[in-house]
Amino acid sequence: MKRIAVGKKTTDEGEKPFWISFSDMMTTLMVLFLLVMSVALLAVTKNVSDMEQKKADREQEINQLLTQMETVAQHHPGVRINRTRHVIDFGDRVRFDSGSSRLSDKQAKYLRAFLPEILALTKQNPGQRWLKRVVVEGFADQRGDYLLNLNLSLQRSQRVLCVLLEKADADEKPLGTDELEQVRRLFLVGGYSFNSAKKSLEESRRVELRLEYFDVDEIRPDDRDIPHGDIGFCRI
C-alpha cells in the first residue's frame, strides 16, 4: 500500500533558486545603459543639427542682405560690395589727399546720398535681424611713421561720420531724427594706419565700411532707456 506524504515538498522544489543570475543582471544593465546612451545621443545629434541649420539660415540671410546692398550700389557708381570681406568700398570716389583728412563737398554729398538707402535696409529683415554694427575704417598710405598715420586714419574715419551727421545742403534731403539715431547706434570709427595697404599710395588713402553681424541666438541689446546727448557738431 502506497503512503502519501501530505504537505511535504520535494527536495528539488525546495532547492530551486529564486534570485536572478549575475549574468542576467549584467545583461539587463547593459541593455538599460545602451538605451540611455541612445536617447542621449539622439538628443545631442538633434541639438547639433538644429544649430547647424540656424547657422545655415544665418549665412543665407546675410547673403541676402549683401545682395540688397549690391542692388543699392548699382545706383551709386563707384560703390562696391566685397562679399568675402563684408566691406563696402567706395573706390576712387572717396579718396583723401596726402596727409589730409578732409573731404570735398562733392565727396560729402556722395556719401550722404548713399547712406539713407543703407539705413533703410537696416530697418527691415534680414538687416534688422543680423546687422550688428558698421565700422568706418580709415586707412593711410605707407609714408610717414606708424603713429602719425594711425592718427590720420582715425581722423579720416571720423571725418566720414561727421559728413554723414552734419547738416545737409539745401539741395539734399536731410536725415530724420530716427536716421540720425540709427547712425549713432550702428556706426563706429576705427583707424588702421597703413594696414591693408593698396598697390598705389592713392588707393591706400581710402575709407571702407565694414559690416559686422550678430551671432546665432545673440540678442540685440536694448539701450532705449540709456540717455544720449545731442548729436553735436564736428571738431576736427
Short mmCIF file of C-alpha atoms in Angstrom, two decimals:
data_model
loop_
_atom_site.label_atom_id
_atom_site.label_comp_id
_atom_site.label_asym_id
_atom_site.label_seq_id
_atom_site.Cartn_x
_atom_site.Cartn_y
_atom_site.Cartn_z
CA MET A 1 0.00 0.00 0.00
CA LYS A 2 1.38 3.42 -1.05
CA ARG A 3 1.93 6.06 1.53
CA ILE A 4 1.09 9.60 0.55
CA ALA A 5 3.08 12.35 2.23
CA VAL A 6 0.93 15.41 2.77
CA GLY A 7 2.45 18.94 2.93
CA LYS A 8 5.94 17.84 2.13
CA LYS A 9 7.75 19.41 -0.81
CA THR A 10 10.19 17.52 -2.85
CA THR A 11 13.85 18.26 -2.41
CA ASP A 12 14.12 19.66 -5.96
CA GLU A 13 11.39 22.24 -5.40
CA GLY A 14 12.95 23.45 -2.17
CA GLU A 15 16.35 23.95 -3.74
CA LYS A 16 15.22 25.90 -6.82
CA PRO A 17 16.89 29.38 -6.72
CA PHE A 18 14.61 32.45 -6.97
CA TRP A 19 17.39 35.12 -7.31
CA ILE A 20 18.19 36.39 -10.82
CA SER A 21 21.52 35.15 -12.02
CA PHE A 22 24.51 37.54 -12.16
CA SER A 23 24.82 37.18 -15.92
CA ASP A 24 21.14 38.05 -16.44
CA MET A 25 21.51 41.10 -14.23
CA MET A 26 24.53 42.33 -16.18
CA THR A 27 22.70 41.81 -19.45
CA THR A 28 19.76 43.86 -18.20
CA LEU A 29 22.04 46.66 -17.02
CA MET A 30 23.83 46.69 -20.35
CA VAL A 31 20.53 46.98 -22.22
CA LEU A 32 19.47 49.86 -19.98
CA PHE A 33 22.83 51.56 -20.48
CA LEU A 34 22.57 51.26 -24.26
CA LEU A 35 19.02 52.59 -24.16
CA VAL A 36 20.03 55.64 -22.11
CA MET A 37 23.05 56.32 -24.34
CA SER A 38 20.91 56.04 -27.47
CA VAL A 39 18.43 58.60 -26.13
CA ALA A 40 21.25 60.94 -25.09
CA LEU A 41 22.96 60.58 -28.47
CA LEU A 42 19.74 61.37 -30.30
CA ALA A 43 19.26 64.49 -28.17
CA VAL A 44 22.82 65.70 -28.82
CA THR A 45 22.52 64.98 -32.54
CA LYS A 46 19.27 66.91 -32.70
CA ASN A 47 20.83 69.91 -30.91
CA VAL A 48 23.80 69.87 -33.28
CA SER A 49 21.51 69.60 -36.29
CA ASP A 50 19.37 72.49 -35.05
CA MET A 51 22.46 74.67 -34.52
CA GLU A 52 23.86 73.82 -37.95
CA GLN A 53 20.50 74.72 -39.50
CA LYS A 54 20.46 78.04 -37.66
CA LYS A 55 23.98 78.79 -38.89
CA ALA A 56 22.99 77.92 -42.45
CA ASP A 57 19.90 80.15 -42.23
CA ARG A 58 22.02 83.00 -40.84
CA GLU A 59 24.54 82.66 -43.67
CA GLN A 60 21.77 82.62 -46.26
CA GLU A 61 20.08 85.72 -44.85
CA ILE A 62 23.37 87.64 -44.60
CA ASN A 63 23.99 86.84 -48.27
CA GLN A 64 20.51 88.14 -48.98
CA LEU A 65 21.40 91.39 -47.20
CA LEU A 66 24.59 91.73 -49.27
CA THR A 67 22.56 91.19 -52.43
CA GLN A 68 20.24 94.01 -51.38
CA MET A 69 23.25 96.25 -50.80
CA GLU A 70 24.62 95.37 -54.24
CA THR A 71 21.30 96.49 -55.72
CA VAL A 72 21.63 99.81 -53.88
CA ALA A 73 25.25 100.17 -55.02
CA GLN A 74 24.18 99.96 -58.66
CA HIS A 75 22.60 103.41 -58.26
CA HIS A 76 25.87 104.86 -56.89
CA PRO A 77 28.73 104.37 -59.36
CA GLY A 78 31.98 103.56 -57.61
CA VAL A 79 30.49 101.68 -54.66
CA ARG A 80 31.43 98.01 -54.49
CA ILE A 81 30.27 95.34 -52.02
CA ASN A 82 33.06 92.93 -51.12
CA ARG A 83 31.26 89.75 -50.04
CA THR A 84 34.43 88.00 -48.90
CA ARG A 85 35.49 90.76 -46.50
CA HIS A 86 31.96 92.06 -45.84
CA VAL A 87 33.10 95.55 -46.74
CA ILE A 88 31.55 98.48 -48.61
CA ASP A 89 34.31 100.01 -50.74
CA PHE A 90 33.86 103.46 -52.30
CA GLY A 91 36.75 103.11 -54.72
CA ASP A 92 38.19 106.34 -56.09
CA ARG A 93 35.02 108.27 -55.24
CA VAL A 94 36.23 108.76 -51.66
CA ARG A 95 39.99 109.33 -51.62
CA PHE A 96 41.96 111.60 -49.30
CA ASP A 97 44.79 113.93 -50.21
CA SER A 98 48.19 113.09 -48.78
CA GLY A 99 48.39 113.98 -45.10
CA SER A 100 44.78 115.21 -45.06
CA SER A 101 41.53 114.01 -43.54
CA ARG A 102 39.33 116.49 -45.43
CA LEU A 103 36.61 115.52 -47.88
CA SER A 104 35.36 117.75 -50.66
CA ASP A 105 31.75 118.92 -50.79
CA LYS A 106 31.21 116.58 -53.73
CA GLN A 107 32.52 113.59 -51.77
CA ALA A 108 30.40 114.53 -48.75
CA LYS A 109 27.25 114.72 -50.87
CA TYR A 110 28.13 111.40 -52.46
CA LEU A 111 28.29 109.72 -49.04
CA ARG A 112 25.12 111.39 -47.80
CA ALA A 113 23.23 110.24 -50.89
CA PHE A 114 24.30 106.65 -50.37
CA LEU A 115 23.75 106.41 -46.62
CA PRO A 116 19.93 106.68 -46.38
CA GLU A 117 19.45 103.69 -48.67
CA ILE A 118 21.72 101.59 -46.46
CA LEU A 119 19.90 102.77 -43.36
CA ALA A 120 16.62 101.71 -44.94
CA LEU A 121 17.95 98.15 -45.24
CA THR A 122 18.79 98.09 -41.53
CA LYS A 123 15.13 98.75 -40.67
CA GLN A 124 13.90 95.58 -42.35
CA ASN A 125 14.90 91.92 -42.32
CA PRO A 126 17.40 90.46 -42.79
CA GLY A 127 19.35 93.63 -42.00
CA GLN A 128 17.35 94.40 -38.86
CA ARG A 129 17.92 90.89 -37.56
CA TRP A 130 21.60 90.35 -38.30
CA LEU A 131 23.44 93.65 -38.81
CA LYS A 132 25.20 94.45 -35.54
CA ARG A 133 27.34 97.47 -36.44
CA VAL A 134 29.02 99.30 -39.29
CA VAL A 135 32.67 100.12 -38.63
CA VAL A 136 34.03 103.10 -40.54
CA GLU A 137 37.65 102.19 -41.26
CA GLY A 138 40.13 104.82 -42.40
CA PHE A 139 43.48 103.97 -43.98
CA ALA A 140 46.74 105.77 -44.74
CA ASP A 141 49.48 105.11 -47.23
CA GLN A 142 52.92 103.72 -46.41
CA ARG A 143 54.67 107.08 -46.00
CA GLY A 144 55.30 108.62 -42.59
CA ASP A 145 55.70 106.93 -39.22
CA TYR A 146 53.20 104.49 -37.75
CA LEU A 147 51.64 106.65 -35.03
CA LEU A 148 51.25 109.64 -37.33
CA ASN A 149 49.39 107.51 -39.87
CA LEU A 150 47.37 105.78 -37.18
CA ASN A 151 46.05 109.14 -36.00
CA LEU A 152 45.46 110.23 -39.60
CA SER A 153 43.49 107.04 -40.31
CA LEU A 154 41.31 107.65 -37.27
CA GLN A 155 40.68 111.25 -38.33
CA ARG A 156 39.60 110.05 -41.77
CA SER A 157 37.13 107.65 -40.20
CA GLN A 158 35.79 110.44 -38.01
CA ARG A 159 35.51 112.77 -40.99
CA VAL A 160 33.27 110.31 -42.84
CA LEU A 161 30.99 110.02 -39.82
CA CYS A 162 30.97 113.81 -39.50
CA VAL A 163 29.80 114.40 -43.06
CA LEU A 164 27.06 111.81 -42.58
CA LEU A 165 25.75 113.55 -39.46
CA GLU A 166 26.28 117.20 -40.35
CA LYS A 167 23.54 119.46 -41.67
CA ALA A 168 22.61 118.71 -45.26
CA ASP A 169 22.86 121.31 -48.01
CA ALA A 170 19.75 122.97 -49.40
CA ASP A 171 19.63 120.64 -52.40
CA GLU A 172 19.87 117.50 -50.23
CA LYS A 173 17.28 115.59 -48.26
CA PRO A 174 18.27 115.83 -44.58
CA LEU A 175 18.33 112.78 -42.35
CA GLY A 176 15.39 112.47 -40.00
CA THR A 177 15.70 112.12 -36.24
CA ASP A 178 15.32 108.33 -36.43
CA GLU A 179 18.00 108.08 -39.13
CA LEU A 180 20.45 110.20 -37.14
CA GLU A 181 19.86 107.92 -34.16
CA GLN A 182 20.47 104.90 -36.38
CA VAL A 183 23.84 106.29 -37.43
CA ARG A 184 24.80 106.93 -33.83
CA ARG A 185 23.69 103.46 -32.76
CA LEU A 186 25.17 101.45 -35.64
CA PHE A 187 28.29 103.30 -36.82
CA LEU A 188 31.68 103.13 -35.11
CA VAL A 189 35.04 104.56 -36.17
CA GLY A 190 38.37 102.78 -36.44
CA GLY A 191 41.81 103.81 -37.68
CA TYR A 192 44.12 101.25 -39.32
CA SER A 193 47.21 103.23 -40.36
CA PHE A 194 48.81 101.56 -43.40
CA ASN A 195 47.47 98.08 -42.65
CA SER A 196 45.86 96.57 -45.76
CA ALA A 197 47.74 99.00 -47.96
CA LYS A 198 46.84 99.00 -51.65
CA LYS A 199 49.15 98.89 -54.64
CA SER A 200 49.33 102.66 -55.03
CA LEU A 201 49.56 105.44 -52.47
CA GLU A 202 46.32 106.99 -53.71
CA GLU A 203 44.37 103.75 -53.32
CA SER A 204 45.69 103.35 -49.79
CA ARG A 205 44.28 106.73 -48.69
CA ARG A 206 40.74 105.42 -48.54
CA VAL A 207 37.84 104.63 -46.25
CA GLU A 208 35.70 101.49 -46.05
CA LEU A 209 32.57 100.44 -44.20
CA ARG A 210 32.98 97.02 -42.59
CA LEU A 211 29.81 95.12 -41.73
CA GLU A 212 29.59 93.10 -38.52
CA TYR A 213 26.77 90.72 -37.65
CA PHE A 214 25.13 89.14 -34.65
CA ASP A 215 25.95 85.52 -33.89
CA VAL A 216 23.29 82.82 -33.86
CA ASP A 217 20.91 83.34 -30.89
CA GLU A 218 22.63 86.65 -29.99
CA ILE A 219 20.08 89.23 -28.93
CA ARG A 220 20.30 92.91 -29.84
CA PRO A 221 20.80 94.89 -26.61
CA ASP A 222 18.01 97.26 -25.66
CA ASP A 223 19.55 100.68 -24.96
CA ARG A 224 16.40 102.76 -25.24
CA ASP A 225 16.49 103.63 -21.54
CA ILE A 226 20.10 104.84 -21.71
CA PRO A 227 20.23 108.64 -22.01
CA HIS A 228 22.09 110.06 -25.03
CA GLY A 229 23.35 113.56 -25.63
CA ASP A 230 22.75 115.67 -28.70
CA ILE A 231 24.41 114.81 -32.00
CA GLY A 232 26.56 117.94 -31.74
CA PHE A 233 29.00 119.07 -34.45
CA CYS A 234 32.39 118.03 -35.76
CA ARG A 235 35.52 119.44 -34.14
CA ILE A 236 38.17 118.01 -36.42
#
